[in-house]
Amino acid sequence: MSDHQHLLSGVEPDPARDAGHTEPPPRVGFFTDTSVCIGCKACEVACKEWNAIPEDGLSLTGMSYDNTQGLGASTWRHVAFIEQQVPEPEGRTQLPLAQGTSAPAAGDVRWLMSSDVCKHCTHAACLDVCPTGSLFRTEFGTVVVQEDICNGCGYCVPACPYGVIEQRPTDGRAFKCTMCYDRLGAGQEPACAKACPTESIQFGPLDELRERAALRVEQLQESGVPGARLYGHEPDDGVGGDGAFFLLLDEPEVYGLPPDPVVTTRDLPAMWKHAGTAALSLVGGLAMSFALPAVLRRGRTR
């Protein structure tokens, strides 16, 4: 694998060091355990309060109790409310219940709740395409937007495989979760994790979180939740593993997550190679088109 290909895709054990940080601390991240999320939205409120994010309207859809609907420039944490029927007994998921209570019958309604956030990808396409350096990799391995450098080009928006980053309509600049970079520098945990009352959002060194998450999945499956699975934790997936990963109780699509995300800049080296080959072919063809008439003229004059 070439150096450029290595930087754009594949397993990357130390993204902060590759970004130029000589002695970075251990990479940190989020592990969101959706099985204990109660939908209180304390994380959303804490995120807005600490980061001074403007209010973005209460656009009720009439289809859900969710009043923010998705991540955006002014919503860096979003708690999804997913209402669905309880699967049949042979179905994928069923939440464990307290002792003395009966399991919900098939056809009953249940809630799946999940606090979504920027994934702080190992291979972050938003960072790769940013022309001004507004997006950068921190010493903690996270990805942050410097709003005073953003020129509002919008290249990062379609580059994100998760649809996380967005431009504010007022000035066109891009915004997203910073994992409370200012708090990390002061030795504090992000505001959302601090405010979560059920520890659904857990913050810490990424390697420790992955070990903890694997044990939690095993515990849930042994408790009768066969559909419990991790999302975004694999270092060899399409984005090199996420800095914010999740324990889900159903398929990723149910939560509005892509089932197999791939960093959108992965194929840039091959694309440039093909473009270069095509350009050389075009130049060669043009040269031949000018040279051939001259050759033919010389042949007729002999």
PDB file of N, CA and C in Angstrom, residues 84-183:
ATOM      1  N   GLN A  84     -41.062   1.185  17.250  1.00  0.00           N
ATOM      2  CA  GLN A  84     -41.251   0.011  16.406  1.00  0.00           C
ATOM      3  C   GLN A  84     -42.000  -1.071  17.160  1.00  0.00           C
ATOM      4  N   GLN A  85     -42.540  -2.004  16.413  1.00  0.00           N
ATOM      5  CA  GLN A  85     -43.228  -3.135  17.019  1.00  0.00           C
ATOM      6  C   GLN A  85     -42.215  -4.132  17.547  1.00  0.00           C
ATOM      7  N   VAL A  86     -42.568  -4.764  18.643  1.00  0.00           N
ATOM      8  CA  VAL A  86     -41.704  -5.798  19.220  1.00  0.00           C
ATOM      9  C   VAL A  86     -41.638  -6.970  18.257  1.00  0.00           C
ATOM     10  N   PRO A  87     -40.415  -7.449  17.927  1.00  0.00           N
ATOM     11  CA  PRO A  87     -40.301  -8.584  16.984  1.00  0.00           C
ATOM     12  C   PRO A  87     -40.941  -9.838  17.547  1.00  0.00           C
ATOM     13  N   GLU A  88     -41.213 -10.758  16.662  1.00  0.00           N
ATOM     14  CA  GLU A  88     -41.675 -12.076  17.067  1.00  0.00           C
ATOM     15  C   GLU A  88     -40.611 -12.736  17.948  1.00  0.00           C
ATOM     16  N   PRO A  89     -40.969 -13.771  18.734  1.00  0.00           N
ATOM     17  CA  PRO A  89     -39.988 -14.398  19.640  1.00  0.00           C
ATOM     18  C   PRO A  89     -38.707 -14.823  18.965  1.00  0.00           C
ATOM     19  N   GLU A  90     -38.761 -15.215  17.695  1.00  0.00           N
ATOM     20  CA  GLU A  90     -37.539 -15.623  17.011  1.00  0.00           C
ATOM     21  C   GLU A  90     -36.841 -14.430  16.362  1.00  0.00           C
ATOM     22  N   GLY A  91     -37.346 -13.211  16.615  1.00  0.00           N
ATOM     23  CA  GLY A  91     -36.760 -12.018  16.025  1.00  0.00           C
ATOM     24  C   GLY A  91     -35.416 -11.685  16.634  1.00  0.00           C
ATOM     25  N   ARG A  92     -34.873 -10.527  16.230  1.00  0.00           N
ATOM     26  CA  ARG A  92     -33.485 -10.206  16.543  1.00  0.00           C
ATOM     27  C   ARG A  92     -33.287  -9.689  17.960  1.00  0.00           C
ATOM     28  N   THR A  93     -34.186  -8.813  18.441  1.00  0.00           N
ATOM     29  CA  THR A  93     -33.892  -8.111  19.686  1.00  0.00           C
ATOM     30  C   THR A  93     -35.063  -8.126  20.644  1.00  0.00           C
ATOM     31  N   GLN A  94     -34.741  -8.052  21.926  1.00  0.00           N
ATOM     32  CA  GLN A  94     -35.744  -7.888  22.968  1.00  0.00           C
ATOM     33  C   GLN A  94     -35.014  -7.446  24.231  1.00  0.00           C
ATOM     34  N   LEU A  95     -35.436  -6.338  24.787  1.00  0.00           N
ATOM     35  CA  LEU A  95     -34.742  -5.798  25.944  1.00  0.00           C
ATOM     36  C   LEU A  95     -34.957  -6.670  27.172  1.00  0.00           C
ATOM     37  N   PRO A  96     -33.911  -6.882  27.994  1.00  0.00           N
ATOM     38  CA  PRO A  96     -34.113  -7.614  29.248  1.00  0.00           C
ATOM     39  C   PRO A  96     -34.965  -6.787  30.200  1.00  0.00           C
ATOM     40  N   LEU A  97     -35.841  -7.436  30.933  1.00  0.00           N
ATOM     41  CA  LEU A  97     -36.745  -6.730  31.835  1.00  0.00           C
ATOM     42  C   LEU A  97     -36.390  -7.029  33.280  1.00  0.00           C
ATOM     43  N   ALA A  98     -36.912  -6.193  34.183  1.00  0.00           N
ATOM     44  CA  ALA A  98     -36.674  -6.393  35.608  1.00  0.00           C
ATOM     45  C   ALA A  98     -37.370  -7.662  36.077  1.00  0.00           C
ATOM     46  N   GLN A  99     -36.882  -8.209  37.189  1.00  0.00           N
ATOM     47  CA  GLN A  99     -37.467  -9.430  37.724  1.00  0.00           C
ATOM     48  C   GLN A  99     -38.931  -9.205  38.094  1.00  0.00           C
ATOM     49  N   GLY A 100     -39.735 -10.196  37.795  1.00  0.00           N
ATOM     50  CA  GLY A 100     -41.146 -10.106  38.154  1.00  0.00           C
ATOM     51  C   GLY A 100     -42.006  -9.480  37.086  1.00  0.00           C
ATOM     52  N   THR A 101     -41.417  -9.026  35.987  1.00  0.00           N
ATOM     53  CA  THR A 101     -42.197  -8.441  34.908  1.00  0.00           C
ATOM     54  C   THR A 101     -42.181  -9.384  33.722  1.00  0.00           C
ATOM     55  N   SER A 102     -43.200  -9.284  32.911  1.00  0.00           N
ATOM     56  CA  SER A 102     -43.300 -10.177  31.750  1.00  0.00           C
ATOM     57  C   SER A 102     -42.782  -9.471  30.510  1.00  0.00           C
ATOM     58  N   ALA A 103     -42.280 -10.256  29.596  1.00  0.00           N
ATOM     59  CA  ALA A 103     -41.767  -9.701  28.345  1.00  0.00           C
ATOM     60  C   ALA A 103     -42.921  -9.167  27.513  1.00  0.00           C
ATOM     61  N   PRO A 104     -42.701  -8.089  26.770  1.00  0.00           N
ATOM     62  CA  PRO A 104     -43.770  -7.569  25.908  1.00  0.00           C
ATOM     63  C   PRO A 104     -44.117  -8.572  24.823  1.00  0.00           C
ATOM     64  N   ALA A 105     -45.379  -8.618  24.494  1.00  0.00           N
ATOM     65  CA  ALA A 105     -45.836  -9.550  23.480  1.00  0.00           C
ATOM     66  C   ALA A 105     -45.481  -9.036  22.099  1.00  0.00           C
ATOM     67  N   ALA A 106     -45.330  -9.974  21.172  1.00  0.00           N
ATOM     68  CA  ALA A 106     -45.054  -9.596  19.796  1.00  0.00           C
ATOM     69  C   ALA A 106     -46.168  -8.700  19.280  1.00  0.00           C
ATOM     70  N   GLY A 107     -45.797  -7.616  18.608  1.00  0.00           N
ATOM     71  CA  GLY A 107     -46.770  -6.659  18.113  1.00  0.00           C
ATOM     72  C   GLY A 107     -46.903  -5.444  19.007  1.00  0.00           C
ATOM     73  N   ASP A 108     -46.481  -5.543  20.284  1.00  0.00           N
ATOM     74  CA  ASP A 108     -46.485  -4.375  21.146  1.00  0.00           C
ATOM     75  C   ASP A 108     -45.460  -3.360  20.663  1.00  0.00           C
ATOM     76  N   VAL A 109     -45.618  -2.107  21.081  1.00  0.00           N
ATOM     77  CA  VAL A 109     -44.720  -1.044  20.657  1.00  0.00           C
ATOM     78  C   VAL A 109     -43.585  -0.891  21.667  1.00  0.00           C
ATOM     79  N   ARG A 110     -42.378  -0.663  21.189  1.00  0.00           N
ATOM     80  CA  ARG A 110     -41.246  -0.381  22.048  1.00  0.00           C
ATOM     81  C   ARG A 110     -40.473   0.806  21.468  1.00  0.00           C
ATOM     82  N   TRP A 111     -39.646   1.418  22.310  1.00  0.00           N
ATOM     83  CA  TRP A 111     -38.798   2.519  21.884  1.00  0.00           C
ATOM     84  C   TRP A 111     -37.345   2.052  21.814  1.00  0.00           C
ATOM     85  N   LEU A 112     -36.681   2.439  20.729  1.00  0.00           N
ATOM     86  CA  LEU A 112     -35.230   2.359  20.655  1.00  0.00           C
ATOM     87  C   LEU A 112     -34.717   3.791  20.651  1.00  0.00           C
ATOM     88  N   MET A 113     -33.819   4.100  21.574  1.00  0.00           N
ATOM     89  CA  MET A 113     -33.299   5.461  21.685  1.00  0.00           C
ATOM     90  C   MET A 113     -31.784   5.434  21.560  1.00  0.00           C
ATOM     91  N   SER A 114     -31.246   6.426  20.897  1.00  0.00           N
ATOM     92  CA  SER A 114     -29.810   6.460  20.670  1.00  0.00           C
ATOM     93  C   SER A 114     -29.345   7.895  20.519  1.00  0.00           C
ATOM     94  N   SER A 115     -28.277   8.242  21.233  1.00  0.00           N
ATOM     95  CA  SER A 115     -27.691   9.579  21.135  1.00  0.00           C
ATOM     96  C   SER A 115     -26.597   9.555  20.079  1.00  0.00           C
ATOM     97  N   ASP A 116     -26.868  10.173  18.940  1.00  0.00           N
ATOM     98  CA  ASP A 116     -25.931  10.183  17.821  1.00  0.00           C
ATOM     99  C   ASP A 116     -25.002  11.386  17.916  1.00  0.00           C
ATOM    100  N   VAL A 117     -23.837  11.275  17.242  1.00  0.00           N
ATOM    101  CA  VAL A 117     -22.826  12.321  17.322  1.00  0.00           C
ATOM    102  C   VAL A 117     -21.856  12.136  16.152  1.00  0.00           C
ATOM    103  N   CYS A 118     -21.004  13.112  15.903  1.00  0.00           N
ATOM    104  CA  CYS A 118     -19.937  12.949  14.913  1.00  0.00           C
ATOM    105  C   CYS A 118     -19.084  11.750  15.297  1.00  0.00           C
ATOM    106  N   LYS A 119     -18.666  10.969  14.308  1.00  0.00           N
ATOM    107  CA  LYS A 119     -17.951   9.725  14.584  1.00  0.00           C
ATOM    108  C   LYS A 119     -16.444   9.919  14.766  1.00  0.00           C
ATOM    109  N   HIS A 120     -15.902  11.107  14.467  1.00  0.00           N
ATOM    110  CA  HIS A 120     -14.461  11.369  14.613  1.00  0.00           C
ATOM    111  C   HIS A 120     -13.655  10.225  13.994  1.00  0.00           C
ATOM    112  N   CYS A 121     -13.911  10.013  12.704  1.00  0.00           N
ATOM    113  CA  CYS A 121     -13.372   8.864  11.976  1.00  0.00           C
ATOM    114  C   CYS A 121     -11.844   8.823  12.006  1.00  0.00           C
ATOM    115  N   THR A 122     -11.318   7.604  11.969  1.00  0.00           N
ATOM    116  CA  THR A 122      -9.876   7.435  11.834  1.00  0.00           C
ATOM    117  C   THR A 122      -9.403   8.031  10.514  1.00  0.00           C
ATOM    118  N   HIS A 123     -10.133   7.729   9.436  1.00  0.00           N
ATOM    119  CA  HIS A 123      -9.876   8.358   8.143  1.00  0.00           C
ATOM    120  C   HIS A 123     -11.051   9.299   7.876  1.00  0.00           C
ATOM    121  N   ALA A 124     -10.832  10.580   8.126  1.00  0.00           N
ATOM    122  CA  ALA A 124     -11.903  11.570   8.058  1.00  0.00           C
ATOM    123  C   ALA A 124     -11.860  12.282   6.710  1.00  0.00           C
ATOM    124  N   ALA A 125     -12.823  11.967   5.850  1.00  0.00           N
ATOM    125  CA  ALA A 125     -12.854  12.579   4.526  1.00  0.00           C
ATOM    126  C   ALA A 125     -13.084  14.081   4.615  1.00  0.00           C
ATOM    127  N   CYS A 126     -13.846  14.537   5.606  1.00  0.00           N
ATOM    128  CA  CYS A 126     -14.088  15.975   5.751  1.00  0.00           C
ATOM    129  C   CYS A 126     -12.771  16.723   5.925  1.00  0.00           C
ATOM    130  N   LEU A 127     -11.873  16.136   6.694  1.00  0.00           N
ATOM    131  CA  LEU A 127     -10.557  16.727   6.918  1.00  0.00           C
ATOM    132  C   LEU A 127      -9.719  16.671   5.645  1.00  0.00           C
ATOM    133  N   ASP A 128      -9.796  15.563   4.925  1.00  0.00           N
ATOM    134  CA  ASP A 128      -8.978  15.381   3.723  1.00  0.00           C
ATOM    135  C   ASP A 128      -9.306  16.393   2.634  1.00  0.00           C
ATOM    136  N   VAL A 129     -10.581  16.790   2.530  1.00  0.00           N
ATOM    137  CA  VAL A 129     -10.976  17.667   1.418  1.00  0.00           C
ATOM    138  C   VAL A 129     -10.971  19.137   1.795  1.00  0.00           C
ATOM    139  N   CYS A 130     -10.753  19.470   3.061  1.00  0.00           N
ATOM    140  CA  CYS A 130     -10.814  20.874   3.504  1.00  0.00           C
ATOM    141  C   CYS A 130      -9.651  21.662   2.895  1.00  0.00           C
ATOM    142  N   PRO A 131      -9.915  22.732   2.116  1.00  0.00           N
ATOM    143  CA  PRO A 131      -8.837  23.457   1.435  1.00  0.00           C
ATOM    144  C   PRO A 131      -8.144  24.503   2.306  1.00  0.00           C
ATOM    145  N   THR A 132      -8.716  24.844   3.447  1.00  0.00           N
ATOM    146  CA  THR A 132      -8.153  25.937   4.253  1.00  0.00           C
ATOM    147  C   THR A 132      -7.454  25.463   5.521  1.00  0.00           C
ATOM    148  N   GLY A 133      -7.567  24.177   5.848  1.00  0.00           N
ATOM    149  CA  GLY A 133      -7.030  23.695   7.112  1.00  0.00           C
ATOM    150  C   GLY A 133      -7.936  23.992   8.279  1.00  0.00           C
ATOM    151  N   SER A 134      -9.174  24.360   7.995  1.00  0.00           N
ATOM    152  CA  SER A 134     -10.130  24.610   9.071  1.00  0.00           C
ATOM    153  C   SER A 134     -10.371  23.349   9.887  1.00  0.00           C
ATOM    154  N   LEU A 135     -10.458  22.215   9.216  1.00  0.00           N
ATOM    155  CA  LEU A 135     -10.594  20.931   9.900  1.00  0.00           C
ATOM    156  C   LEU A 135      -9.208  20.376  10.185  1.00  0.00           C
ATOM    157  N   PHE A 136      -8.990  19.927  11.415  1.00  0.00           N
ATOM    158  CA  PHE A 136      -7.680  19.391  11.765  1.00  0.00           C
ATOM    159  C   PHE A 136      -7.821  18.251  12.764  1.00  0.00           C
ATOM    160  N   ARG A 137      -6.782  17.420  12.825  1.00  0.00           N
ATOM    161  CA  ARG A 137      -6.722  16.293  13.752  1.00  0.00           C
ATOM    162  C   ARG A 137      -6.029  16.759  15.021  1.00  0.00           C
ATOM    163  N   THR A 138      -6.677  16.583  16.159  1.00  0.00           N
ATOM    164  CA  THR A 138      -6.100  17.019  17.426  1.00  0.00           C
ATOM    165  C   THR A 138      -5.147  15.957  17.973  1.00  0.00           C
ATOM    166  N   GLU A 139      -4.440  16.321  19.041  1.00  0.00           N
ATOM    167  CA  GLU A 139      -3.530  15.378  19.672  1.00  0.00           C
ATOM    168  C   GLU A 139      -4.270  14.210  20.324  1.00  0.00           C
ATOM    169  N   PHE A 140      -5.586  14.354  20.522  1.00  0.00           N
ATOM    170  CA  PHE A 140      -6.392  13.279  21.110  1.00  0.00           C
ATOM    171  C   PHE A 140      -6.972  12.339  20.051  1.00  0.00           C
ATOM    172  N   GLY A 141      -6.661  12.606  18.786  1.00  0.00           N
ATOM    173  CA  GLY A 141      -7.168  11.776  17.698  1.00  0.00           C
ATOM    174  C   GLY A 141      -8.529  12.188  17.193  1.00  0.00           C
ATOM    175  N   THR A 142      -9.089  13.263  17.732  1.00  0.00           N
ATOM    176  CA  THR A 142     -10.399  13.743  17.321  1.00  0.00           C
ATOM    177  C   THR A 142     -10.268  14.700  16.139  1.00  0.00           C
ATOM    178  N   VAL A 143     -11.402  15.034  15.522  1.00  0.00           N
ATOM    179  CA  VAL A 143     -11.427  15.945  14.375  1.00  0.00           C
ATOM    180  C   VAL A 143     -12.246  17.169  14.751  1.00  0.00           C
ATOM    181  N   VAL A 144     -11.651  18.356  14.567  1.00  0.00           N
ATOM    182  CA  VAL A 144     -12.265  19.608  15.019  1.00  0.00           C
ATOM    183  C   VAL A 144     -12.310  20.609  13.873  1.00  0.00           C
ATOM    184  N   VAL A 145     -13.386  21.421  13.843  1.00  0.00           N
ATOM    185  CA  VAL A 145     -13.509  22.522  12.885  1.00  0.00           C
ATOM    186  C   VAL A 145     -13.114  23.821  13.575  1.00  0.00           C
ATOM    187  N   GLN A 146     -12.202  24.570  12.956  1.00  0.00           N
ATOM    188  CA  GLN A 146     -11.882  25.918  13.432  1.00  0.00           C
ATOM    189  C   GLN A 146     -12.776  26.899  12.671  1.00  0.00           C
ATOM    190  N   GLU A 147     -13.799  27.374  13.336  1.00  0.00           N
ATOM    191  CA  GLU A 147     -14.819  28.158  12.644  1.00  0.00           C
ATOM    192  C   GLU A 147     -14.288  29.478  12.101  1.00  0.00           C
ATOM    193  N   ASP A 148     -13.218  30.017  12.691  1.00  0.00           N
ATOM    194  CA  ASP A 148     -12.694  31.292  12.205  1.00  0.00           C
ATOM    195  C   ASP A 148     -11.864  31.135  10.936  1.00  0.00           C
ATOM    196  N   ILE A 149     -11.534  29.886  10.555  1.00  0.00           N
ATOM    197  CA  ILE A 149     -10.764  29.632   9.335  1.00  0.00           C
ATOM    198  C   ILE A 149     -11.653  29.103   8.219  1.00  0.00           C
ATOM    199  N   CYS A 150     -12.811  28.551   8.568  1.00  0.00           N
ATOM    200  CA  CYS A 150     -13.722  27.991   7.566  1.00  0.00           C
ATOM    201  C   CYS A 150     -14.166  29.082   6.598  1.00  0.00           C
ATOM    202  N   ASN A 151     -14.046  28.809   5.296  1.00  0.00           N
ATOM    203  CA  ASN A 151     -14.461  29.779   4.282  1.00  0.00           C
ATOM    204  C   ASN A 151     -15.824  29.468   3.682  1.00  0.00           C
ATOM    205  N   GLY A 152     -16.501  28.444   4.215  1.00  0.00           N
ATOM    206  CA  GLY A 152     -17.845  28.125   3.754  1.00  0.00           C
ATOM    207  C   GLY A 152     -17.915  27.452   2.399  1.00  0.00           C
ATOM    208  N   CYS A 153     -16.809  26.793   1.968  1.00  0.00           N
ATOM    209  CA  CYS A 153     -16.812  26.153   0.642  1.00  0.00           C
ATOM    210  C   CYS A 153     -17.786  24.978   0.579  1.00  0.00           C
ATOM    211  N   GLY A 154     -17.989  24.296   1.707  1.00  0.00           N
ATOM    212  CA  GLY A 154     -18.937  23.188   1.753  1.00  0.00           C
ATOM    213  C   GLY A 154     -18.417  21.864   1.259  1.00  0.00           C
ATOM    214  N   TYR A 155     -17.122  21.755   0.929  1.00  0.00           N
ATOM    215  CA  TYR A 155     -16.589  20.490   0.430  1.00  0.00           C
ATOM    216  C   TYR A 155     -16.748  19.354   1.446  1.00  0.00           C
ATOM    217  N   CYS A 156     -16.670  19.699   2.726  1.00  0.00           N
ATOM    218  CA  CYS A 156     -16.726  18.685   3.774  1.00  0.00           C
ATOM    219  C   CYS A 156     -18.093  18.039   3.897  1.00  0.00           C
ATOM    220  N   VAL A 157     -19.134  18.754   3.491  1.00  0.00           N
ATOM    221  CA  VAL A 157     -20.501  18.259   3.702  1.00  0.00           C
ATOM    222  C   VAL A 157     -20.755  16.967   2.929  1.00  0.00           C
ATOM    223  N   PRO A 158     -20.548  16.932   1.598  1.00  0.00           N
ATOM    224  CA  PRO A 158     -20.768  15.663   0.889  1.00  0.00           C
ATOM    225  C   PRO A 158     -19.672  14.639   1.146  1.00  0.00           C
ATOM    226  N   ALA A 159     -18.532  15.069   1.692  1.00  0.00           N
ATOM    227  CA  ALA A 159     -17.442  14.132   1.938  1.00  0.00           C
ATOM    228  C   ALA A 159     -17.726  13.205   3.110  1.00  0.00           C
ATOM    229  N   CYS A 160     -18.540  13.635   4.062  1.00  0.00           N
ATOM    230  CA  CYS A 160     -18.801  12.836   5.264  1.00  0.00           C
ATOM    231  C   CYS A 160     -19.698  11.644   4.930  1.00  0.00           C
ATOM    232  N   PRO A 161     -19.257  10.410   5.172  1.00  0.00           N
ATOM    233  CA  PRO A 161     -20.097   9.247   4.850  1.00  0.00           C
ATOM    234  C   PRO A 161     -21.291   9.092   5.779  1.00  0.00           C
ATOM    235  N   TYR A 162     -21.306   9.841   6.886  1.00  0.00           N
ATOM    236  CA  TYR A 162     -22.406   9.743   7.848  1.00  0.00           C
ATOM    237  C   TYR A 162     -23.392  10.911   7.743  1.00  0.00           C
ATOM    238  N   GLY A 163     -23.103  11.890   6.930  1.00  0.00           N
ATOM    239  CA  GLY A 163     -23.984  13.049   6.826  1.00  0.00           C
ATOM    240  C   GLY A 163     -24.024  13.882   8.087  1.00  0.00           C
ATOM    241  N   VAL A 164     -22.900  13.967   8.796  1.00  0.00           N
ATOM    242  CA  VAL A 164     -22.861  14.650  10.092  1.00  0.00           C
ATOM    243  C   VAL A 164     -22.671  16.155   9.949  1.00  0.00           C
ATOM    244  N   ILE A 165     -21.662  16.555   9.195  1.00  0.00           N
ATOM    245  CA  ILE A 165     -21.266  17.955   9.156  1.00  0.00           C
ATOM    246  C   ILE A 165     -22.217  18.763   8.278  1.00  0.00           C
ATOM    247  N   GLU A 166     -22.461  20.006   8.671  1.00  0.00           N
ATOM    248  CA  GLU A 166     -23.446  20.823   7.965  1.00  0.00           C
ATOM    249  C   GLU A 166     -23.026  22.286   8.049  1.00  0.00           C
ATOM    250  N   GLN A 167     -23.469  23.068   7.067  1.00  0.00           N
ATOM    251  CA  GLN A 167     -23.217  24.501   7.059  1.00  0.00           C
ATOM    252  C   GLN A 167     -24.393  25.243   7.675  1.00  0.00           C
ATOM    253  N   ARG A 168     -24.094  26.299   8.426  1.00  0.00           N
ATOM    254  CA  ARG A 168     -25.158  27.140   8.963  1.00  0.00           C
ATOM    255  C   ARG A 168     -25.687  28.050   7.865  1.00  0.00           C
ATOM    256  N   PRO A 169     -26.989  28.148   7.729  1.00  0.00           N
ATOM    257  CA  PRO A 169     -27.547  28.969   6.647  1.00  0.00           C
ATOM    258  C   PRO A 169     -27.239  30.453   6.801  1.00  0.00           C
ATOM    259  N   THR A 170     -26.925  30.892   8.008  1.00  0.00           N
ATOM    260  CA  THR A 170     -26.691  32.318   8.233  1.00  0.00           C
ATOM    261  C   THR A 170     -25.390  32.813   7.620  1.00  0.00           C
ATOM    262  N   ASP A 171     -24.326  32.004   7.707  1.00  0.00           N
ATOM    263  CA  ASP A 171     -23.038  32.457   7.182  1.00  0.00           C
ATOM    264  C   ASP A 171     -22.314  31.416   6.325  1.00  0.00           C
ATOM    265  N   GLY A 172     -22.858  30.204   6.200  1.00  0.00           N
ATOM    266  CA  GLY A 172     -22.279  29.200   5.334  1.00  0.00           C
ATOM    267  C   GLY A 172     -21.137  28.408   5.933  1.00  0.00           C
ATOM    268  N   ARG A 173     -20.711  28.741   7.160  1.00  0.00           N
ATOM    269  CA  ARG A 173     -19.595  28.002   7.756  1.00  0.00           C
ATOM    270  C   ARG A 173     -20.064  26.645   8.271  1.00  0.00           C
ATOM    271  N   ALA A 174     -19.127  25.684   8.303  1.00  0.00           N
ATOM    272  CA  ALA A 174     -19.440  24.316   8.718  1.00  0.00           C
ATOM    273  C   ALA A 174     -19.199  24.150  10.220  1.00  0.00           C
ATOM    274  N   PHE A 175     -20.047  23.344  10.853  1.00  0.00           N
ATOM    275  CA  PHE A 175     -19.936  23.078  12.284  1.00  0.00           C
ATOM    276  C   PHE A 175     -20.256  21.620  12.547  1.00  0.00           C
ATOM    277  N   LYS A 176     -19.666  21.087  13.621  1.00  0.00           N
ATOM    278  CA  LYS A 176     -19.958  19.733  14.085  1.00  0.00           C
ATOM    279  C   LYS A 176     -19.379  19.575  15.483  1.00  0.00           C
ATOM    280  N   CYS A 177     -19.599  18.403  16.070  1.00  0.00           N
ATOM    281  CA  CYS A 177     -19.064  18.087  17.392  1.00  0.00           C
ATOM    282  C   CYS A 177     -17.546  18.203  17.411  1.00  0.00           C
ATOM    283  N   THR A 178     -17.017  18.809  18.465  1.00  0.00           N
ATOM    284  CA  THR A 178     -15.571  18.897  18.670  1.00  0.00           C
ATOM    285  C   THR A 178     -15.089  17.941  19.760  1.00  0.00           C
ATOM    286  N   MET A 179     -15.993  17.125  20.287  1.00  0.00           N
ATOM    287  CA  MET A 179     -15.729  16.302  21.464  1.00  0.00           C
ATOM    288  C   MET A 179     -15.211  17.177  22.612  1.00  0.00           C
ATOM    289  N   CYS A 180     -15.742  18.405  22.653  1.00  0.00           N
ATOM    290  CA  CYS A 180     -15.369  19.377  23.695  1.00  0.00           C
ATOM    291  C   CYS A 180     -13.844  19.472  23.829  1.00  0.00           C
ATOM    292  N   TYR A 181     -13.208  19.851  22.728  1.00  0.00           N
ATOM    293  CA  TYR A 181     -11.744  19.922  22.677  1.00  0.00           C
ATOM    294  C   TYR A 181     -11.182  20.801  23.781  1.00  0.00           C
ATOM    295  N   ASP A 182     -11.883  21.881  24.120  1.00  0.00           N
ATOM    296  CA  ASP A 182     -11.407  22.755  25.195  1.00  0.00           C
ATOM    297  C   ASP A 182     -11.437  22.049  26.542  1.00  0.00           C
ATOM    298  N   ARG A 183     -12.445  21.221  26.762  1.00  0.00           N
ATOM    299  CA  ARG A 183     -12.522  20.482  28.021  1.00  0.00           C
ATOM    300  C   ARG A 183     -11.445  19.394  28.083  1.00  0.00           C
TER     301      ARG A 183
END
